[in-house]
Amino acid sequence: MDEIKVLIVDDHALMRQGLKKILEMEDNITVVGEASDGFDALKKVKELNPDVVLMDINMPEMSGIDTIKLFKKEGIKCGVIILTIYDEPEYLFEGLRAGAQGFILKDVDSTVLIDAVTAVNRGESFIQPNMTRELIYEFNRLSENKKKTNTSPLTKRESEVLKYITEGYSNSEIASKLMISEKTVKNHVSNILRKLDVLDRTQAVVYAIKNNLIN
C-alpha cells in the first residue's frame, strides 16, 4: 500500500498534535510536516510535496480559504481537506469554490478523518455525509434570482436525476419520483458519471455545484 504524505495546517499546536497522532496510527499515512498559518503552509507544501493537506479555515494572517486560492494560483496540485469547527453552509460552499476536495468537521470520528484522507488521496471528493444537504442549500440560496449559464452535457432526464442525487435521494426513491424503473435510474447515473468524468455520486454533486448544473 502506497504511503500517503499529509501536511497539517492549523494555528493550534494541540490540534496539530492530536491530528498527527490519529493519522500516524495508520501504517500507510505519514505526517510530513505542520504549519501554523497560510504563508507557512505554502512554504511547506513546496518543500515537502504532500499528497493531502488538512486545512483549518480560521487562521491568523491568511484564512484557510485564501490559502487554498493561493495554492491554486501557484499551481499546487495536492488534495486539500477543510477541517473546521464551522458547519455553516457558506463556509463549505466557499471552500468548495476555492478548490478544496474535502470537508469534515473537527468533531468527527477518527475513522471519518482517515476515510477523507484516503479518498482525497485517490483523487476523489469527500464531503461529510450530513454536510451535503447544507452545501446544496447554500448553492440554492446564492443562486436565487441570479441568472446562471448552464453548460451541462446532460440530457433533461439526466439533469433531473442529478438534481435528486444532490438532494440525497437513493436510486429507488428517484425511480419512484420520476415514475421509471430503478434499472433505468442506474443507467442514467452511469451516464451522468461518464459524461461529467467523475467517479462517484459525491463527485457528481461537487461538479454540479461548481458548474451551476442544478436549477
GROMACS .gro file of C-alpha atoms in nm:
model
  215
    1MET     CA    1   0.000   0.000   0.000
    2ASP     CA    2   0.142   0.337  -0.106
    3GLU     CA    3   0.235   0.590   0.159
    4ILE     CA    4   0.009   0.896   0.194
    5LYS     CA    5   0.201   1.209   0.291
    6VAL     CA    6  -0.003   1.461   0.488
    7LEU     CA    7   0.063   1.823   0.586
    8ILE     CA    8  -0.141   1.960   0.878
    9VAL     CA    9  -0.221   2.333   0.872
   10ASP     CA   10  -0.375   2.472   1.192
   11ASP     CA   11  -0.280   2.758   1.420
   12HIS     CA   12  -0.338   2.550   1.734
   13ALA     CA   13  -0.044   2.328   1.828
   14LEU     CA   14  -0.258   2.088   2.032
   15MET     CA   15  -0.490   2.031   1.738
   16ARG     CA   16  -0.196   1.958   1.509
   17GLN     CA   17  -0.050   1.714   1.761
   18GLY     CA   18  -0.383   1.536   1.805
   19LEU     CA   19  -0.439   1.501   1.433
   20LYS     CA   20  -0.086   1.374   1.382
   21LYS     CA   21  -0.130   1.109   1.650
   22ILE     CA   22  -0.455   0.986   1.490
   23LEU     CA   23  -0.322   0.984   1.135
   24GLU     CA   24   0.003   0.807   1.214
   25MET     CA   25  -0.183   0.518   1.375
   26GLU     CA   26  -0.241   0.415   1.011
   27ASP     CA   27   0.050   0.224   0.860
   28ASN     CA   28   0.024   0.397   0.523
   29ILE     CA   29  -0.014   0.759   0.644
   30THR     CA   30   0.279   0.981   0.738
   31VAL     CA   31   0.254   1.339   0.861
   32VAL     CA   32   0.543   1.502   0.679
   33GLY     CA   33   0.501   1.846   0.829
   34GLU     CA   34   0.295   2.104   1.014
   35ALA     CA   35   0.217   2.470   0.951
   36SER     CA   36   0.052   2.732   1.170
   37ASP     CA   37  -0.065   2.976   0.901
   38GLY     CA   38  -0.122   3.009   0.528
   39PHE     CA   39   0.215   3.155   0.440
   40ASP     CA   40   0.395   2.879   0.628
   41ALA     CA   41   0.166   2.625   0.459
   42LEU     CA   42   0.263   2.747   0.113
   43LYS     CA   43   0.631   2.719   0.201
   44LYS     CA   44   0.591   2.369   0.350
   45VAL     CA   45   0.386   2.241   0.057
   46LYS     CA   46   0.659   2.343  -0.186
   47GLU     CA   47   0.931   2.188   0.033
   48LEU     CA   48   0.757   1.866   0.135
   49ASN     CA   49   0.526   1.788  -0.160
   50PRO     CA   50   0.247   1.629   0.047
   51ASP     CA   51  -0.033   1.427  -0.112
   52VAL     CA   52  -0.301   1.571   0.113
   53VAL     CA   53  -0.326   1.892   0.319
   54LEU     CA   54  -0.557   1.919   0.619
   55MET     CA   55  -0.652   2.288   0.629
   56ASP     CA   56  -0.815   2.485   0.908
   57ILE     CA   57  -1.036   2.774   0.793
   58ASN     CA   58  -0.985   3.030   1.070
   59MET     CA   59  -0.615   3.118   1.096
   60PRO     CA   60  -0.423   3.440   1.156
   61GLU     CA   61  -0.259   3.631   0.869
   62MET     CA   62  -0.433   3.427   0.597
   63SER     CA   63  -0.753   3.224   0.616
   64GLY     CA   64  -0.771   2.864   0.501
   65ILE     CA   65  -0.991   2.966   0.208
   66ASP     CA   66  -0.741   3.228   0.092
   67THR     CA   67  -0.460   2.976   0.135
   68ILE     CA   68  -0.640   2.728  -0.091
   69LYS     CA   69  -0.684   3.001  -0.352
   70LEU     CA   70  -0.313   3.078  -0.328
   71PHE     CA   71  -0.231   2.709  -0.377
   72LYS     CA   72  -0.439   2.713  -0.694
   73LYS     CA   73  -0.271   3.031  -0.817
   74GLU     CA   74   0.071   2.876  -0.755
   75GLY     CA   75  -0.024   2.562  -0.946
   76ILE     CA   76  -0.007   2.333  -0.641
   77LYS     CA   77  -0.185   2.005  -0.716
   78CYS     CA   78  -0.216   1.832  -0.378
   79GLY     CA   79  -0.560   1.747  -0.240
   80VAL     CA   80  -0.695   1.978   0.030
   81ILE     CA   81  -0.940   1.884   0.303
   82ILE     CA   82  -1.100   2.161   0.505
   83LEU     CA   83  -1.113   2.059   0.870
   84THR     CA   84  -1.317   2.307   1.068
   85ILE     CA   85  -1.549   2.372   1.361
   86TYR     CA   86  -1.783   2.572   1.137
   87ASP     CA   87  -2.083   2.390   0.993
   88GLU     CA   88  -2.235   2.699   0.831
   89PRO     CA   89  -2.306   2.621   0.463
   90GLU     CA   90  -2.148   2.943   0.335
   91TYR     CA   91  -1.805   2.834   0.463
   92LEU     CA   92  -1.842   2.495   0.297
   93PHE     CA   93  -1.961   2.637  -0.032
   94GLU     CA   94  -1.685   2.897  -0.039
   95GLY     CA   95  -1.422   2.633   0.029
   96LEU     CA   96  -1.554   2.413  -0.249
   97ARG     CA   97  -1.547   2.701  -0.495
   98ALA     CA   98  -1.192   2.782  -0.385
   99GLY     CA   99  -1.077   2.432  -0.480
  100ALA     CA  100  -1.095   2.209  -0.171
  101GLN     CA  101  -1.168   1.841  -0.231
  102GLY     CA  102  -1.287   1.751   0.118
  103PHE     CA  103  -1.489   1.894   0.405
  104ILE     CA  104  -1.511   1.750   0.754
  105LEU     CA  105  -1.579   1.890   1.100
  106LYS     CA  106  -1.323   1.874   1.378
  107ASP     CA  107  -1.551   1.664   1.600
  108VAL     CA  108  -1.575   1.372   1.354
  109ASP     CA  109  -1.473   1.021   1.448
  110SER     CA  110  -1.117   0.927   1.361
  111THR     CA  111  -1.249   0.678   1.105
  112VAL     CA  112  -1.412   0.962   0.907
  113LEU     CA  113  -1.085   1.156   0.913
  114ILE     CA  114  -0.896   0.854   0.776
  115ASP     CA  115  -1.165   0.791   0.513
  116ALA     CA  116  -1.142   1.154   0.400
  117VAL     CA  117  -0.763   1.147   0.367
  118THR     CA  118  -0.772   0.817   0.181
  119ALA     CA  119  -1.047   0.929  -0.059
  120VAL     CA  120  -0.886   1.263  -0.144
  121ASN     CA  121  -0.550   1.091  -0.196
  122ARG     CA  122  -0.723   0.870  -0.456
  123GLY     CA  123  -0.839   1.182  -0.637
  124GLU     CA  124  -1.195   1.160  -0.508
  125SER     CA  125  -1.402   1.420  -0.326
  126PHE     CA  126  -1.510   1.365   0.032
  127ILE     CA  127  -1.790   1.560   0.196
  128GLN     CA  128  -1.900   1.462   0.544
  129PRO     CA  129  -2.240   1.299   0.472
  130ASN     CA  130  -2.451   1.529   0.690
  131MET     CA  131  -2.297   1.835   0.521
  132THR     CA  132  -2.406   1.758   0.164
  133ARG     CA  133  -2.756   1.898   0.207
  134GLU     CA  134  -2.609   2.212   0.365
  135LEU     CA  135  -2.394   2.265   0.055
  136ILE     CA  136  -2.694   2.229  -0.172
  137TYR     CA  137  -2.893   2.469   0.045
  138GLU     CA  138  -2.622   2.732   0.019
  139PHE     CA  139  -2.591   2.683  -0.355
  140ASN     CA  140  -2.964   2.740  -0.397
  141ARG     CA  141  -2.956   3.046  -0.169
  142LEU     CA  142  -2.675   3.209  -0.364
  143SER     CA  143  -2.832   3.120  -0.697
  144GLU     CA  144  -3.177   3.260  -0.616
  145ASN     CA  145  -3.280   3.540  -0.853
  146LYS     CA  146  -2.946   3.505  -1.033
  147LYS     CA  147  -2.925   3.400  -1.396
  148LYS     CA  148  -2.697   3.102  -1.441
  149THR     CA  149  -2.523   2.977  -1.751
  150ASN     CA  150  -2.599   2.610  -1.799
  151THR     CA  151  -2.330   2.431  -1.996
  152SER     CA  152  -2.448   2.088  -1.893
  153PRO     CA  153  -2.362   1.797  -2.123
  154LEU     CA  154  -2.656   1.606  -1.972
  155THR     CA  155  -2.998   1.536  -2.118
  156LYS     CA  156  -3.307   1.678  -1.949
  157ARG     CA  157  -3.380   1.346  -1.776
  158GLU     CA  158  -3.018   1.304  -1.664
  159SER     CA  159  -3.031   1.657  -1.521
  160GLU     CA  160  -3.344   1.560  -1.327
  161VAL     CA  161  -3.169   1.252  -1.188
  162LEU     CA  162  -2.863   1.460  -1.095
  163LYS     CA  163  -3.084   1.709  -0.909
  164TYR     CA  164  -3.231   1.428  -0.699
  165ILE     CA  165  -2.882   1.287  -0.637
  166THR     CA  166  -2.771   1.624  -0.496
  167GLU     CA  167  -3.073   1.618  -0.267
  168GLY     CA  168  -2.964   1.285  -0.121
  169TYR     CA  169  -3.222   1.052  -0.276
  170SER     CA  170  -3.143   0.686  -0.343
  171ASN     CA  171  -3.192   0.520  -0.682
  172SER     CA  172  -3.518   0.360  -0.571
  173GLU     CA  173  -3.651   0.692  -0.443
  174ILE     CA  174  -3.554   0.867  -0.768
  175ALA     CA  175  -3.726   0.591  -0.966
  176SER     CA  176  -4.044   0.647  -0.766
  177LYS     CA  177  -4.037   1.025  -0.813
  178LEU     CA  178  -3.974   1.005  -1.188
  179MET     CA  179  -4.204   0.703  -1.235
  180ILE     CA  180  -3.936   0.499  -1.409
  181SER     CA  181  -3.764   0.171  -1.321
  182GLU     CA  182  -3.471   0.157  -1.083
  183LYS     CA  183  -3.267  -0.005  -1.361
  184THR     CA  184  -3.331   0.299  -1.580
  185VAL     CA  185  -3.217   0.526  -1.296
  186LYS     CA  186  -2.897   0.323  -1.264
  187ASN     CA  187  -2.834   0.366  -1.635
  188HIS     CA  188  -2.887   0.741  -1.605
  189VAL     CA  189  -2.648   0.757  -1.308
  190SER     CA  190  -2.383   0.569  -1.508
  191ASN     CA  191  -2.426   0.812  -1.797
  192ILE     CA  192  -2.401   1.111  -1.561
  193LEU     CA  193  -2.077   0.986  -1.408
  194ARG     CA  194  -1.932   0.915  -1.753
  195LYS     CA  195  -2.034   1.249  -1.905
  196LEU     CA  196  -1.911   1.452  -1.607
  197ASP     CA  197  -1.592   1.241  -1.590
  198VAL     CA  198  -1.636   1.170  -1.218
  199LEU     CA  199  -1.600   0.851  -1.017
  200ASP     CA  200  -1.897   0.857  -0.781
  201ARG     CA  201  -2.215   1.035  -0.671
  202THR     CA  202  -2.031   1.266  -0.431
  203GLN     CA  203  -1.801   1.387  -0.708
  204ALA     CA  204  -2.109   1.440  -0.927
  205VAL     CA  205  -2.258   1.666  -0.658
  206VAL     CA  206  -1.933   1.863  -0.634
  207TYR     CA  207  -1.919   1.901  -1.014
  208ALA     CA  208  -2.280   2.013  -1.026
  209ILE     CA  209  -2.219   2.284  -0.767
  210LYS     CA  210  -1.900   2.412  -0.926
  211ASN     CA  211  -2.055   2.427  -1.273
  212ASN     CA  212  -2.403   2.556  -1.185
  213LEU     CA  213  -2.583   2.248  -1.317
  214ILE     CA  214  -2.855   2.250  -1.051
  215ASN     CA  215  -3.169   2.456  -1.114
   0.00000   0.00000   0.00000
